[in-house]
């Protein structure tokens, strides 16, 4: 990282992000600045989160999930206390009087003890329950883990393995089991970077009548790249990423713009395109990245919608769901948990260790960014 004057700066560490979180407490942002009870909750919850994360650093995988999850849970209460889109009071019948106060976990393991003692963690199904998880989903304009359709029939359940693979920090450390929809890294092309010269003039593109926007997606899995019908396979794959909207993946010559020389951990890079929206007088169009991708830890990503949820999970809620599951396993099934983290015998152990280390490294920054977003 460099300043305009050329002075080299060290990227923020987890400890620095934690210190910046501490710095928020004297003058809280958003709604926590305007309400004494919300400020008190904001400060106390962040203090608890910080202490739990600090305690987790001196433990190993046997107890770390409990401390990391409950640290994130308390941070969620600070996020809700600061959220400007949540009123101080709600007078509607049947609604919480203080809607900014989170309650419970807001998640449920389908199958309970039987599921927790099943063959693997990846196949454990999760659904939302009344409480903090759906409350935060509403605050963050995020997908959730809906349990029922409008007609009250049960939805297709989402598994821990599916959620795990949407956390970019687990790349290379998936749980054993079938491959799931990955998170895609997103890099927007600027006009002078767009590769039109490779395929002819800009006017040769069928969507060029209003201009064109393009970007690179990193992380296309091999089963899509190697499909006999790549066009159909890619169309079906990208349909699971609703924020991409009306994306074009086919060049005028009917080919797909793969960049197979830039593979990352066996995942392929490709370029995709959009019709540029027509300009509107007096309005400034946000950058493409802000319209179709999500900013997470210094980079834009595109996240899949899981199960029958119409929106992707916010990164904070993906972490919440996975850490909730690991904490329930550690707390209520300690013998089974001990076997799962046995590095000499369990194929899940290395992935679990990596995720718990990554949580301590990256959650403080994510919590800080989320507080800034909602306030």
Tab-separated table of C-alpha atoms in Angstrom:
chain	number	residue	atom	x	y	z
A	1	UNK	CA	0.000	0.000	0.000
A	2	UNK	CA	1.405	3.418	-0.985
A	3	UNK	CA	0.403	7.005	-0.420
A	4	UNK	CA	0.437	9.507	-3.314
A	5	UNK	CA	3.783	10.745	-1.976
A	6	UNK	CA	5.298	7.299	-2.347
A	7	UNK	CA	5.494	6.451	1.372
A	8	UNK	CA	5.002	2.716	1.868
A	9	UNK	CA	2.326	1.731	4.377
A	10	UNK	CA	1.819	-1.656	5.997
A	11	UNK	CA	-1.668	-3.122	5.267
A	12	UNK	CA	-3.955	-3.128	8.280
A	13	UNK	CA	-3.625	-6.195	10.482
A	14	UNK	CA	-6.432	-7.806	12.483
A	15	UNK	CA	-5.097	-6.027	15.584
A	16	UNK	CA	-5.244	-2.670	13.793
A	17	UNK	CA	-8.825	-3.273	12.657
A	18	UNK	CA	-9.692	-4.237	16.229
A	19	UNK	CA	-8.151	-0.978	17.452
A	20	UNK	CA	-10.201	0.956	14.895
A	21	UNK	CA	-13.322	-0.774	16.228
A	22	UNK	CA	-12.357	0.368	19.716
A	23	UNK	CA	-11.999	3.871	18.364
A	24	UNK	CA	-15.634	3.884	17.265
A	25	UNK	CA	-16.918	3.513	20.792
A	26	UNK	CA	-16.266	7.044	22.064
A	27	UNK	CA	-18.345	8.516	19.245
A	28	UNK	CA	-20.522	5.705	17.821
A	29	UNK	CA	-21.846	5.997	14.275
A	30	UNK	CA	-25.410	5.928	13.034
A	31	UNK	CA	-28.319	5.348	15.371
A	32	UNK	CA	-26.001	4.509	18.276
A	33	UNK	CA	-24.979	8.182	18.326
A	34	UNK	CA	-28.550	9.381	18.860
A	35	UNK	CA	-29.864	7.018	21.523
A	36	UNK	CA	-28.240	6.413	24.905
A	37	UNK	CA	-29.390	2.786	25.222
A	38	UNK	CA	-28.196	1.975	21.732
A	39	UNK	CA	-24.811	3.561	22.439
A	40	UNK	CA	-24.472	1.543	25.643
A	41	UNK	CA	-25.339	-1.662	23.780
A	42	UNK	CA	-22.971	-0.779	20.933
A	43	UNK	CA	-20.050	-0.243	23.294
A	44	UNK	CA	-20.725	-3.190	25.614
A	45	UNK	CA	-21.289	-5.626	22.748
A	46	UNK	CA	-18.062	-4.603	21.005
A	47	UNK	CA	-16.156	-4.972	24.275
A	48	UNK	CA	-17.535	-8.497	24.689
A	49	UNK	CA	-16.708	-9.358	21.079
A	50	UNK	CA	-13.156	-8.108	21.498
A	51	UNK	CA	-12.616	-10.091	24.706
A	52	UNK	CA	-14.030	-13.276	23.172
A	53	UNK	CA	-11.815	-12.957	20.096
A	54	UNK	CA	-8.795	-12.353	22.340
A	55	UNK	CA	-9.638	-15.422	24.417
A	56	UNK	CA	-10.085	-17.494	21.251
A	57	UNK	CA	-6.523	-16.735	20.159
A	58	UNK	CA	-5.085	-18.683	23.095
A	59	UNK	CA	-7.272	-21.759	22.541
A	60	UNK	CA	-7.202	-24.449	19.887
A	61	UNK	CA	-9.988	-25.928	17.778
A	62	UNK	CA	-11.499	-27.815	20.724
A	63	UNK	CA	-13.057	-24.652	22.203
A	64	UNK	CA	-12.261	-21.899	19.701
A	65	UNK	CA	-15.576	-22.157	17.767
A	66	UNK	CA	-17.536	-21.223	20.891
A	67	UNK	CA	-15.539	-18.078	21.533
A	68	UNK	CA	-15.343	-16.954	17.910
A	69	UNK	CA	-19.049	-17.495	17.234
A	70	UNK	CA	-20.208	-15.728	20.375
A	71	UNK	CA	-17.776	-12.906	19.646
A	72	UNK	CA	-19.404	-12.482	16.241
A	73	UNK	CA	-22.861	-12.798	17.798
A	74	UNK	CA	-22.119	-9.929	20.170
A	75	UNK	CA	-20.670	-7.867	17.327
A	76	UNK	CA	-23.969	-8.434	15.517
A	77	UNK	CA	-25.727	-6.680	18.391
A	78	UNK	CA	-23.438	-3.686	17.945
A	79	UNK	CA	-24.217	-3.653	14.222
A	80	UNK	CA	-27.960	-3.635	14.911
A	81	UNK	CA	-27.577	-0.906	17.531
A	82	UNK	CA	-25.816	1.318	14.985
A	83	UNK	CA	-28.143	0.536	12.050
A	84	UNK	CA	-29.839	3.721	10.853
A	85	UNK	CA	-32.587	1.773	9.059
A	86	UNK	CA	-33.877	0.278	12.339
A	87	UNK	CA	-36.119	2.507	14.485
A	88	UNK	CA	-35.698	2.936	18.233
A	89	UNK	CA	-39.229	1.708	18.892
A	90	UNK	CA	-41.867	-0.298	17.028
A	91	UNK	CA	-45.469	0.086	18.144
A	92	UNK	CA	-46.941	-2.509	15.774
A	93	UNK	CA	-48.733	-5.416	17.487
A	94	UNK	CA	-46.633	-8.568	17.636
A	95	UNK	CA	-43.395	-6.760	16.803
A	96	UNK	CA	-40.455	-6.322	19.217
A	97	UNK	CA	-40.724	-3.050	21.106
A	98	UNK	CA	-36.992	-2.458	20.600
A	99	UNK	CA	-36.365	-3.810	17.070
A	100	UNK	CA	-32.646	-3.004	17.209
A	101	UNK	CA	-32.130	-5.550	20.008
A	102	UNK	CA	-31.179	-8.930	18.586
A	103	UNK	CA	-32.611	-12.055	20.204
A	104	UNK	CA	-31.245	-15.602	20.173
A	105	UNK	CA	-29.257	-17.201	17.377
A	106	UNK	CA	-31.847	-17.089	14.613
A	107	UNK	CA	-30.707	-20.427	13.171
A	108	UNK	CA	-31.597	-24.078	13.559
A	109	UNK	CA	-29.801	-27.281	12.602
A	110	UNK	CA	-32.341	-29.453	10.827
A	111	UNK	CA	-32.246	-32.899	12.396
A	112	UNK	CA	-30.572	-31.718	15.589
A	113	UNK	CA	-28.386	-34.338	17.262
A	114	UNK	CA	-28.741	-36.827	14.413
A	115	UNK	CA	-27.464	-34.281	11.899
A	116	UNK	CA	-24.586	-33.206	14.156
A	117	UNK	CA	-23.499	-36.842	14.453
A	118	UNK	CA	-23.847	-37.493	10.739
A	119	UNK	CA	-21.016	-38.550	8.438
A	120	UNK	CA	-19.719	-35.031	7.723
A	121	UNK	CA	-20.153	-31.369	8.585
A	122	UNK	CA	-20.718	-30.290	4.978
A	123	UNK	CA	-24.075	-32.075	4.737
A	124	UNK	CA	-25.584	-30.543	7.914
A	125	UNK	CA	-28.690	-28.562	6.868
A	126	UNK	CA	-29.516	-25.146	8.336
A	127	UNK	CA	-32.675	-23.029	8.339
A	128	UNK	CA	-33.479	-19.667	9.840
A	129	UNK	CA	-35.444	-19.439	13.089
A	130	UNK	CA	-36.884	-16.414	14.883
A	131	UNK	CA	-34.042	-14.277	16.168
A	132	UNK	CA	-30.794	-12.575	15.298
A	133	UNK	CA	-29.981	-14.185	11.926
A	134	UNK	CA	-33.120	-13.075	10.032
A	135	UNK	CA	-33.071	-9.779	11.927
A	136	UNK	CA	-29.590	-9.048	10.599
A	137	UNK	CA	-30.548	-10.306	7.135
A	138	UNK	CA	-33.240	-7.616	6.992
A	139	UNK	CA	-30.878	-4.928	8.293
A	140	UNK	CA	-28.207	-5.877	5.738
A	141	UNK	CA	-30.656	-6.383	2.838
A	142	UNK	CA	-29.297	-9.910	2.628
A	143	UNK	CA	-30.637	-13.285	1.743
A	144	UNK	CA	-31.377	-15.577	4.656
A	145	UNK	CA	-31.955	-19.325	5.012
A	146	UNK	CA	-35.709	-19.361	4.524
A	147	UNK	CA	-37.462	-22.432	5.866
A	148	UNK	CA	-40.867	-22.172	4.174
A	149	UNK	CA	-42.378	-20.885	0.974
A	150	UNK	CA	-45.347	-18.485	1.015
A	151	UNK	CA	-47.675	-21.507	0.777
A	152	UNK	CA	-46.066	-22.891	3.990
A	153	UNK	CA	-44.396	-25.847	2.258
A	154	UNK	CA	-40.763	-26.477	3.171
A	155	UNK	CA	-38.002	-25.083	1.014
A	156	UNK	CA	-34.927	-26.907	-0.223
A	157	UNK	CA	-32.529	-26.865	2.711
A	158	UNK	CA	-29.117	-25.231	2.482
A	159	UNK	CA	-26.136	-27.119	3.887
A	160	UNK	CA	-23.080	-25.964	5.785
A	161	UNK	CA	-20.881	-27.052	2.883
A	162	UNK	CA	-22.752	-24.756	0.508
A	163	UNK	CA	-22.354	-21.790	2.834
A	164	UNK	CA	-18.708	-22.621	3.584
A	165	UNK	CA	-17.800	-22.345	-0.102
A	166	UNK	CA	-19.251	-18.812	-0.322
A	167	UNK	CA	-16.639	-17.554	2.157
A	168	UNK	CA	-13.740	-16.419	-0.022
A	169	UNK	CA	-11.279	-16.962	2.834
A	170	UNK	CA	-11.862	-20.741	2.656
A	171	UNK	CA	-10.611	-21.015	-0.941
A	172	UNK	CA	-8.387	-24.052	-1.090
A	173	UNK	CA	-9.818	-25.363	2.193
A	174	UNK	CA	-13.278	-26.650	1.337
A	175	UNK	CA	-14.861	-29.318	3.474
A	176	UNK	CA	-14.722	-32.847	2.029
A	177	UNK	CA	-17.723	-33.588	-0.152
A	178	UNK	CA	-19.250	-32.454	-3.428
A	179	UNK	CA	-18.301	-29.119	-4.944
A	180	UNK	CA	-20.723	-26.250	-4.387
A	181	UNK	CA	-21.297	-22.848	-5.932
A	182	UNK	CA	-18.139	-20.813	-5.252
A	183	UNK	CA	-17.721	-17.138	-4.555
A	184	UNK	CA	-16.428	-15.343	-7.669
A	185	UNK	CA	-13.800	-12.618	-7.541
A	186	UNK	CA	-14.854	-9.608	-9.634
A	187	UNK	CA	-12.571	-7.153	-11.421
A	188	UNK	CA	-14.163	-4.418	-13.508
A	189	UNK	CA	-12.532	-3.416	-16.798
A	190	UNK	CA	-11.953	0.243	-17.470
A	191	UNK	CA	-12.682	1.371	-21.016
A	192	UNK	CA	-9.025	1.385	-22.065
A	193	UNK	CA	-8.539	-2.112	-20.590
A	194	UNK	CA	-11.520	-3.746	-22.277
A	195	UNK	CA	-10.197	-6.268	-24.803
A	196	UNK	CA	-12.164	-5.113	-27.847
A	197	UNK	CA	-9.108	-5.080	-30.085
A	198	UNK	CA	-8.910	-8.845	-29.807
A	199	UNK	CA	-12.347	-9.273	-31.386
A	200	UNK	CA	-12.757	-6.320	-33.740
A	201	UNK	CA	-14.158	-2.850	-33.236
A	202	UNK	CA	-16.435	-1.880	-30.378
A	203	UNK	CA	-19.277	-1.410	-32.869
A	204	UNK	CA	-19.086	-5.114	-33.762
A	205	UNK	CA	-20.524	-6.075	-30.395
A	206	UNK	CA	-24.309	-6.727	-30.564
A	207	UNK	CA	-24.870	-4.829	-27.295
A	208	UNK	CA	-22.759	-1.814	-28.242
A	209	UNK	CA	-25.656	0.426	-29.271
A	210	UNK	CA	-25.668	1.875	-25.713
A	211	UNK	CA	-22.049	1.064	-24.966
A	212	UNK	CA	-20.679	-1.937	-23.120
A	213	UNK	CA	-19.359	-2.682	-19.672
A	214	UNK	CA	-17.131	-5.654	-18.949
A	215	UNK	CA	-15.448	-7.422	-16.066
A	216	UNK	CA	-13.440	-10.511	-15.208
A	217	UNK	CA	-14.949	-13.241	-13.058
A	218	UNK	CA	-12.426	-15.472	-11.304
A	219	UNK	CA	-13.513	-18.843	-9.975
A	220	UNK	CA	-15.486	-20.630	-12.709
A	221	UNK	CA	-15.335	-24.342	-11.742
A	222	UNK	CA	-13.967	-26.990	-14.042
A	223	UNK	CA	-17.259	-28.839	-14.485
A	224	UNK	CA	-18.567	-25.718	-16.257
A	225	UNK	CA	-15.408	-25.138	-18.299
A	226	UNK	CA	-15.257	-28.764	-19.432
A	227	UNK	CA	-18.985	-29.240	-20.110
A	228	UNK	CA	-19.911	-30.600	-23.539
A	229	UNK	CA	-22.382	-27.726	-23.920
A	230	UNK	CA	-20.443	-24.866	-22.376
A	231	UNK	CA	-22.988	-22.218	-23.313
A	232	UNK	CA	-25.838	-23.940	-21.489
A	233	UNK	CA	-23.642	-24.943	-18.555
A	234	UNK	CA	-22.411	-21.381	-18.135
A	235	UNK	CA	-25.900	-19.904	-18.457
A	236	UNK	CA	-27.203	-22.234	-15.743
A	237	UNK	CA	-24.189	-21.548	-13.528
A	238	UNK	CA	-24.396	-17.743	-13.753
A	239	UNK	CA	-28.153	-17.853	-13.078
A	240	UNK	CA	-27.271	-18.688	-9.460
A	241	UNK	CA	-25.616	-15.267	-9.096
A	242	UNK	CA	-28.622	-12.919	-9.196
A	243	UNK	CA	-26.711	-9.683	-8.641
A	244	UNK	CA	-25.055	-10.117	-12.058
A	245	UNK	CA	-28.389	-9.289	-13.682
A	246	UNK	CA	-28.575	-9.454	-17.473
A	247	UNK	CA	-24.997	-10.521	-18.068
A	248	UNK	CA	-23.665	-11.572	-21.494
A	249	UNK	CA	-21.080	-14.323	-21.649
A	250	UNK	CA	-20.942	-15.035	-25.376
A	251	UNK	CA	-18.787	-13.195	-27.916
A	252	UNK	CA	-20.247	-12.287	-31.339
A	253	UNK	CA	-18.516	-15.312	-32.847
A	254	UNK	CA	-20.399	-17.576	-30.420
A	255	UNK	CA	-17.365	-18.286	-28.264
A	256	UNK	CA	-16.787	-17.700	-24.555
A	257	UNK	CA	-13.984	-15.394	-23.440
A	258	UNK	CA	-12.036	-17.784	-21.209
A	259	UNK	CA	-8.696	-16.723	-19.756
A	260	UNK	CA	-7.316	-20.166	-19.029
A	261	UNK	CA	-3.822	-18.790	-18.500
A	262	UNK	CA	-5.008	-17.147	-15.260
A	263	UNK	CA	-6.410	-20.149	-13.409
A	264	UNK	CA	-6.564	-19.854	-9.612
A	265	UNK	CA	-6.573	-23.111	-7.614
A	266	UNK	CA	-8.009	-24.931	-10.610
A	267	UNK	CA	-10.757	-22.332	-11.115
A	268	UNK	CA	-10.919	-20.534	-14.450
A	269	UNK	CA	-11.139	-16.814	-15.226
A	270	UNK	CA	-13.537	-15.437	-17.847
A	271	UNK	CA	-14.691	-12.044	-19.101
A	272	UNK	CA	-18.392	-11.138	-19.147
A	273	UNK	CA	-20.317	-8.152	-20.505
A	274	UNK	CA	-23.351	-5.974	-19.838
A	275	UNK	CA	-25.323	-3.452	-21.863
A	276	UNK	CA	-24.386	-0.079	-20.409
A	277	UNK	CA	-27.514	1.670	-19.086
A	278	UNK	CA	-28.649	4.710	-21.023
A	279	UNK	CA	-27.515	7.924	-19.333
A	280	UNK	CA	-30.103	9.914	-17.385
A	281	UNK	CA	-29.751	13.679	-17.208
A	282	UNK	CA	-28.656	14.857	-13.786
A	283	UNK	CA	-27.806	11.365	-12.516
A	284	UNK	CA	-24.408	9.777	-12.047
A	285	UNK	CA	-24.287	6.049	-12.651
A	286	UNK	CA	-22.478	4.122	-9.896
A	287	UNK	CA	-19.540	1.983	-11.017
A	288	UNK	CA	-20.440	-1.444	-12.375
A	289	UNK	CA	-18.730	-3.122	-9.414
A	290	UNK	CA	-21.014	-1.331	-6.954
A	291	UNK	CA	-24.091	-2.401	-8.921
A	292	UNK	CA	-23.414	-6.102	-9.389
A	293	UNK	CA	-20.768	-7.107	-6.795
A	294	UNK	CA	-20.140	-6.890	-3.053
A	295	UNK	CA	-17.138	-5.230	-1.437
A	296	UNK	CA	-15.437	-7.602	1.001
A	297	UNK	CA	-12.004	-7.168	2.568
A	298	UNK	CA	-10.581	-4.858	-0.057
A	299	UNK	CA	-11.974	-6.587	-3.133
A	300	UNK	CA	-15.253	-7.045	-5.000
A	301	UNK	CA	-16.890	-10.480	-5.089
A	302	UNK	CA	-20.042	-11.976	-6.539
A	303	UNK	CA	-21.895	-14.373	-4.242
A	304	UNK	CA	-24.412	-17.072	-5.189
A	305	UNK	CA	-27.967	-17.283	-3.913
A	306	UNK	CA	-28.338	-20.601	-2.078
A	307	UNK	CA	-31.303	-22.936	-2.089
A	308	UNK	CA	-34.509	-21.023	-2.773
A	309	UNK	CA	-33.274	-17.755	-1.309
A	310	UNK	CA	-33.645	-14.951	-3.872
A	311	UNK	CA	-30.594	-13.037	-2.592
A	312	UNK	CA	-27.062	-14.094	-1.663
A	313	UNK	CA	-26.008	-14.224	1.960
A	314	UNK	CA	-24.113	-11.191	3.190
A	315	UNK	CA	-20.508	-12.275	3.989
A	316	UNK	CA	-21.071	-11.590	7.692
A	317	UNK	CA	-24.074	-13.933	7.711
A	318	UNK	CA	-22.159	-16.660	5.890
A	319	UNK	CA	-19.540	-16.506	8.637
A	320	UNK	CA	-22.326	-16.425	11.249
A	321	UNK	CA	-23.992	-19.591	9.905
A	322	UNK	CA	-20.792	-21.630	9.646
A	323	UNK	CA	-19.452	-20.553	13.045
A	324	UNK	CA	-22.847	-21.182	14.656
A	325	UNK	CA	-22.752	-24.768	13.390
A	326	UNK	CA	-19.205	-25.392	14.568
A	327	UNK	CA	-20.020	-23.901	17.987
A	328	UNK	CA	-23.073	-26.153	18.359
A	329	UNK	CA	-20.990	-29.192	17.477
A	330	UNK	CA	-18.260	-28.254	19.959
A	331	UNK	CA	-20.729	-27.420	22.721
A	332	UNK	CA	-23.296	-30.191	22.475
A	333	UNK	CA	-21.353	-33.031	20.837
A	334	UNK	CA	-17.843	-32.678	22.345
A	335	UNK	CA	-16.744	-36.268	21.691
A	336	UNK	CA	-17.827	-36.158	18.050
A	337	UNK	CA	-16.219	-32.727	17.707
A	338	UNK	CA	-12.935	-34.011	19.105
A	339	UNK	CA	-12.880	-36.687	16.414
A	340	UNK	CA	-13.656	-34.176	13.662
A	341	UNK	CA	-10.665	-31.984	14.585
A	342	UNK	CA	-8.188	-34.864	14.962
A	343	UNK	CA	-5.589	-33.813	12.384
A	344	UNK	CA	-4.148	-37.348	12.247
A	345	UNK	CA	-7.457	-38.994	11.404
A	346	UNK	CA	-10.116	-36.520	10.211
A	347	UNK	CA	-10.210	-35.233	6.607
A	348	UNK	CA	-12.181	-32.229	7.921
A	349	UNK	CA	-9.614	-31.117	10.488
A	350	UNK	CA	-7.309	-28.967	8.316
A	351	UNK	CA	-10.225	-27.063	6.787
A	352	UNK	CA	-11.692	-26.420	10.250
A	353	UNK	CA	-8.360	-25.171	11.574
A	354	UNK	CA	-7.955	-22.870	8.594
A	355	UNK	CA	-11.437	-21.393	8.912
A	356	UNK	CA	-11.055	-20.689	12.629
A	357	UNK	CA	-7.687	-18.988	12.052
A	358	UNK	CA	-9.142	-16.971	9.178
A	359	UNK	CA	-12.057	-15.877	11.355
A	360	UNK	CA	-9.728	-14.283	13.884
A	361	UNK	CA	-7.716	-12.657	11.100
A	362	UNK	CA	-10.603	-11.215	9.099
A	363	UNK	CA	-13.729	-10.766	11.229
A	364	UNK	CA	-12.636	-7.471	12.876
A	365	UNK	CA	-12.349	-5.809	9.451
A	366	UNK	CA	-15.661	-7.284	8.289
A	367	UNK	CA	-17.424	-6.118	11.455
A	368	UNK	CA	-15.997	-2.617	11.073
A	369	UNK	CA	-16.989	-2.393	7.409
A	370	UNK	CA	-20.497	-3.653	8.184
A	371	UNK	CA	-20.996	-1.101	10.943
A	372	UNK	CA	-19.940	1.639	8.538
A	373	UNK	CA	-22.329	0.339	5.875
A	374	UNK	CA	-25.431	0.251	8.113
A	375	UNK	CA	-24.797	3.501	9.914
